Short mmCIF file of N, CA and C in Angstrom, two decimals:
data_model
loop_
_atom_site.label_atom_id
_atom_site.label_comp_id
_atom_site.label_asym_id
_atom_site.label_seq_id
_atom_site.Cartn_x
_atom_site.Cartn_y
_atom_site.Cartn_z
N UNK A 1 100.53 134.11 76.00
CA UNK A 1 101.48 135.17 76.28
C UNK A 1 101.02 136.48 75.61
N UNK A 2 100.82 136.32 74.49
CA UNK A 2 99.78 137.85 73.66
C UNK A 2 99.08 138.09 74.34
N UNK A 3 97.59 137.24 74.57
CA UNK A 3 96.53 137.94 75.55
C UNK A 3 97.31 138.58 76.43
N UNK A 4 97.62 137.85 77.67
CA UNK A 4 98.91 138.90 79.00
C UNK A 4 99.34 140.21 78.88
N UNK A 5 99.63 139.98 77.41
CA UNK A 5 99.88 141.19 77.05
C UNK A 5 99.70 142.57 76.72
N UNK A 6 98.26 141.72 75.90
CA UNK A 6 97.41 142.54 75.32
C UNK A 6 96.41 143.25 76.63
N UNK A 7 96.38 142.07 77.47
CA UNK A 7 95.58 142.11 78.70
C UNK A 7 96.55 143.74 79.83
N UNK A 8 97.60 143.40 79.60
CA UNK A 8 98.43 144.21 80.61
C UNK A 8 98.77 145.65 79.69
N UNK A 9 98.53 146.01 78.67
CA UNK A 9 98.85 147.11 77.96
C UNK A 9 97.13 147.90 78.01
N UNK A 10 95.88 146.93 78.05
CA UNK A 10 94.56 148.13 78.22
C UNK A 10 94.67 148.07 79.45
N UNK A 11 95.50 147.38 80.50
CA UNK A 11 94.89 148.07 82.42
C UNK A 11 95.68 149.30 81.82
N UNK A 12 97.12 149.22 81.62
CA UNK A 12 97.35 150.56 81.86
C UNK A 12 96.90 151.53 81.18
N UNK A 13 96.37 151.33 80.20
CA UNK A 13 95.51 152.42 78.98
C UNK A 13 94.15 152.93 80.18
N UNK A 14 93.42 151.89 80.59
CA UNK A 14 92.75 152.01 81.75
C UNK A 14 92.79 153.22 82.71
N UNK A 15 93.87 152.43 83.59
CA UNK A 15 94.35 153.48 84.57
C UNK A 15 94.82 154.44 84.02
N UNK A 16 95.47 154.77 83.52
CA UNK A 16 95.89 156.06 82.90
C UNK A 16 94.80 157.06 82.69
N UNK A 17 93.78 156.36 81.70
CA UNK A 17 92.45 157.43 81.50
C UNK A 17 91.60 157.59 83.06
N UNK A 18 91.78 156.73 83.91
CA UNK A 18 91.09 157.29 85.26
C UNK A 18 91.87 158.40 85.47
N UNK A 19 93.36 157.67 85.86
CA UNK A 19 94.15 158.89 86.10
C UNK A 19 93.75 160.44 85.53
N UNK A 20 93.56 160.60 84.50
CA UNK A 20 93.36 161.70 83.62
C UNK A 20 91.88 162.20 84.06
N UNK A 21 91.30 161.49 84.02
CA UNK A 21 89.61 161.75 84.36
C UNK A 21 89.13 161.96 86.09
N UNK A 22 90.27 161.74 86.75
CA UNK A 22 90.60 162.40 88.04
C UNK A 22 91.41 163.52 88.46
N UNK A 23 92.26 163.78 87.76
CA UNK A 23 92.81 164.99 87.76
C UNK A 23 92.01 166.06 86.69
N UNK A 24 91.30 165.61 85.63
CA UNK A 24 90.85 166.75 85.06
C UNK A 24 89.20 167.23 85.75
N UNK A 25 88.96 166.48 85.95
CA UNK A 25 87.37 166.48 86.70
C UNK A 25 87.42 167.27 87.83
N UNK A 26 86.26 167.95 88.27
CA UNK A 26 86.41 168.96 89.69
C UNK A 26 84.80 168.33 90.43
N UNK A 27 85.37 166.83 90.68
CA UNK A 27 84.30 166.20 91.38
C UNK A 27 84.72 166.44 92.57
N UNK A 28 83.47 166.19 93.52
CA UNK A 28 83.97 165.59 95.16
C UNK A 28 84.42 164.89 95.35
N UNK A 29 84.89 164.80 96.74
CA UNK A 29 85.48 163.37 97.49
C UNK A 29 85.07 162.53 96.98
N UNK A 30 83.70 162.48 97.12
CA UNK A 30 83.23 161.17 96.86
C UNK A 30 83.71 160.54 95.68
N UNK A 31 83.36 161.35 94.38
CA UNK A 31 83.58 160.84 92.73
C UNK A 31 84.97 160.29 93.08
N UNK A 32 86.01 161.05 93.79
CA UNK A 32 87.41 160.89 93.54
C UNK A 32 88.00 159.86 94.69
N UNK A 33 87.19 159.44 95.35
CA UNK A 33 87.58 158.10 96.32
C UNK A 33 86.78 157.13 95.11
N UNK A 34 86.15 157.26 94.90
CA UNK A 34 85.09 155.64 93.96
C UNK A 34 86.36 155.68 92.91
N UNK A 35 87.35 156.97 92.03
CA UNK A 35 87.85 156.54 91.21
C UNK A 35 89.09 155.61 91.87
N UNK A 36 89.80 156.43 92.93
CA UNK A 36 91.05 155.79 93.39
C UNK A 36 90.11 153.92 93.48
N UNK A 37 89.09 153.89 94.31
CA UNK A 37 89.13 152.49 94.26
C UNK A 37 88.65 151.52 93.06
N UNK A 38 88.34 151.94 92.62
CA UNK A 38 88.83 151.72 91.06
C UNK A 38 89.81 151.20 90.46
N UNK A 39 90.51 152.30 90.71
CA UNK A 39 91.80 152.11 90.17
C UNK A 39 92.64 151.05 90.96
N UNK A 40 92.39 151.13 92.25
CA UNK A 40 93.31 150.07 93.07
C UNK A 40 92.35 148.62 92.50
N UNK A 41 91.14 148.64 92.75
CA UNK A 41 90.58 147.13 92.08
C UNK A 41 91.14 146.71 90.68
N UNK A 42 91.17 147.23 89.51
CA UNK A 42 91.84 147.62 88.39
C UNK A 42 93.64 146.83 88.56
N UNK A 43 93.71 147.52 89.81
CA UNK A 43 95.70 147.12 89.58
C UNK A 43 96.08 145.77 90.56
N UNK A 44 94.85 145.42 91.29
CA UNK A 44 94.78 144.27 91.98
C UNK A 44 94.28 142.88 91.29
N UNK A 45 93.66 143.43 90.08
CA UNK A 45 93.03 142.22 89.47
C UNK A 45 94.06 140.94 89.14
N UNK A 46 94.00 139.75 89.78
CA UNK A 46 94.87 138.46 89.30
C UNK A 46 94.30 137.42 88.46
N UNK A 47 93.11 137.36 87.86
CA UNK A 47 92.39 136.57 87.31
C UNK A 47 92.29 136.49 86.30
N UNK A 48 92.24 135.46 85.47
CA UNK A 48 91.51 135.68 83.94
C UNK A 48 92.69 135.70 83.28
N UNK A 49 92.98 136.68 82.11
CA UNK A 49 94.04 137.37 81.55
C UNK A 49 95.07 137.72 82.47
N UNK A 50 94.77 138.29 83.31
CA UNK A 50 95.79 138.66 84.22
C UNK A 50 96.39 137.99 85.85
N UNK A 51 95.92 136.26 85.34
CA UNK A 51 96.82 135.76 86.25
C UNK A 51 98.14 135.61 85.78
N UNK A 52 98.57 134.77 87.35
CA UNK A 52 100.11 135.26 86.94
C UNK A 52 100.38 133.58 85.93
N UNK A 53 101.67 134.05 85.03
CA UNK A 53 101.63 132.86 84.34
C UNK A 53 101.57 131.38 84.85
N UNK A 54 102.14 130.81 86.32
CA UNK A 54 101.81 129.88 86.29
C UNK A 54 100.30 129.42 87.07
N UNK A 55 99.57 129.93 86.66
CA UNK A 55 97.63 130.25 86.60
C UNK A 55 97.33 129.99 85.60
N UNK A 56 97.65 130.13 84.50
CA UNK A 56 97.47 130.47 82.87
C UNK A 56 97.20 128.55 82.86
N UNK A 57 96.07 128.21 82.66
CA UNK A 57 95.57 126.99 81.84
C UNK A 57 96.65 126.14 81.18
N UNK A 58 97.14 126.99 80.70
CA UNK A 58 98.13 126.40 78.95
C UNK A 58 99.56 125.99 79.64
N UNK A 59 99.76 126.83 80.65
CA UNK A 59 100.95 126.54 81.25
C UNK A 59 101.15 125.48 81.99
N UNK A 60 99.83 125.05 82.81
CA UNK A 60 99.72 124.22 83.78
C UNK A 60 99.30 122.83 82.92
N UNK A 61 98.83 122.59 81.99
CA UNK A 61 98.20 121.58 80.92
C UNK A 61 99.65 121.28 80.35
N UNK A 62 100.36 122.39 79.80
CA UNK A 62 102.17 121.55 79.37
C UNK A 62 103.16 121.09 80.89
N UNK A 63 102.81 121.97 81.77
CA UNK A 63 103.91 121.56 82.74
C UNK A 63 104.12 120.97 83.77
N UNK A 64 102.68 120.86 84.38
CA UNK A 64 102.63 119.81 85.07
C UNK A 64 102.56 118.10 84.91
N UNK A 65 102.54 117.99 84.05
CA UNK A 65 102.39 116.75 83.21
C UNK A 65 104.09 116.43 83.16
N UNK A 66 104.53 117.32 82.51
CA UNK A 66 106.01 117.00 82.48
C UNK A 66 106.70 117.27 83.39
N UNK A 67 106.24 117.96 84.72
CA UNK A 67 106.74 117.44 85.88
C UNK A 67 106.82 116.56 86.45
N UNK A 68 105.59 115.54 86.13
CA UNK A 68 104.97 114.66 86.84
C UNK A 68 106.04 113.32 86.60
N UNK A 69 106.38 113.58 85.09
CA UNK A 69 107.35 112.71 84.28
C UNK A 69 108.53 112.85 84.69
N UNK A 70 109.08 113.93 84.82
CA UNK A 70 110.53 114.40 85.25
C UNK A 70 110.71 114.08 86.96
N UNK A 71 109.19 113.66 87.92
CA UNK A 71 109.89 112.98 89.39
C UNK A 71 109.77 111.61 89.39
N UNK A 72 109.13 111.03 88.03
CA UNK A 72 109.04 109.69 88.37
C UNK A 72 110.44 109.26 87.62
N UNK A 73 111.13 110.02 86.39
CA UNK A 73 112.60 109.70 85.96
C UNK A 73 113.51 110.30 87.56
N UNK A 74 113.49 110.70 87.80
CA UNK A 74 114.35 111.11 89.14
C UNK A 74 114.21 109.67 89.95
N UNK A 75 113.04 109.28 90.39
CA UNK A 75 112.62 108.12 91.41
C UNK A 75 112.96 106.74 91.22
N UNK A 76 113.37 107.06 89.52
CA UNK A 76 113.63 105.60 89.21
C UNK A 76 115.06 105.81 89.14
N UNK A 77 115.59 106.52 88.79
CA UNK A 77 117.08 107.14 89.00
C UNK A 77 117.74 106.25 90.14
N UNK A 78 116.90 107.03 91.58
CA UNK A 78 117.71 106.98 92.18
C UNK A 78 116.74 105.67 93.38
N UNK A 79 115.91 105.09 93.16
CA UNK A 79 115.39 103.35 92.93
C UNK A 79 116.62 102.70 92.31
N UNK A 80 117.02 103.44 91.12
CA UNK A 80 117.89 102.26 90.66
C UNK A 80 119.36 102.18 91.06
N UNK A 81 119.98 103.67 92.01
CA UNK A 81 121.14 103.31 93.15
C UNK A 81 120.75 102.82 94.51
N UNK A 82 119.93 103.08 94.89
CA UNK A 82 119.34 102.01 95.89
C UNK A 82 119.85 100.98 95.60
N UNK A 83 118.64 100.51 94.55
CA UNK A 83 119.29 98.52 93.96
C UNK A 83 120.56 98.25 94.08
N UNK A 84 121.47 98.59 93.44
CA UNK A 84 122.47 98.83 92.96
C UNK A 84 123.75 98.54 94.07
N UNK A 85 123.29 99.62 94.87
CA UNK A 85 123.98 99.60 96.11
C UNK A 85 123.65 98.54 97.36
N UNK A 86 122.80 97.52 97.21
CA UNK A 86 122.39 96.58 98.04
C UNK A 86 123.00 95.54 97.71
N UNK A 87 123.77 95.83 96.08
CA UNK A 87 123.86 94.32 95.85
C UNK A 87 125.81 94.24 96.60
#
């Protein structure tokens, strides 16, 4: 959750300084289309640090596991009104 964080506080430090380094600069088109796409690659990124949390390794290593646990208590749950109800 820190990294994420830490990860999501330098994009915008990031973008921001493009931002700044596009409005202060008196480049061409060109310089100032390569920054916008930049910046859109920059705010599109989902990977790494900046997937979304349930991507995150750590999340999927605690929770799927205890999902896995929580449909087989459901299955036996309701296995065991089945039974129950036959007799």
């Amino acid at each position: 959750m820190l990294l994420r964080r830490a990860a999501e506080h330098l994009r915008e430090t990031a973008l921001n300084d493009l931002r700044r380094f596009c409005l202060l600069g008196q480049e061409g088109d060109v310089k100032r289309q390569a920054f916008d796409e930049l910046m859109a690659e920059i705010r599109d990124l989902k990977t790494g640090a900046f997937a979304p949390l349930s991507g995150q390794p750590f999340v999927r290593a605690v929770l799927f596991p205890g999902a896995g646990l929580g449909l087989l208590a459901v299955a036996q749950r309701l296995l065991g009104i089945f039974e129950a109800s036959d007799r």
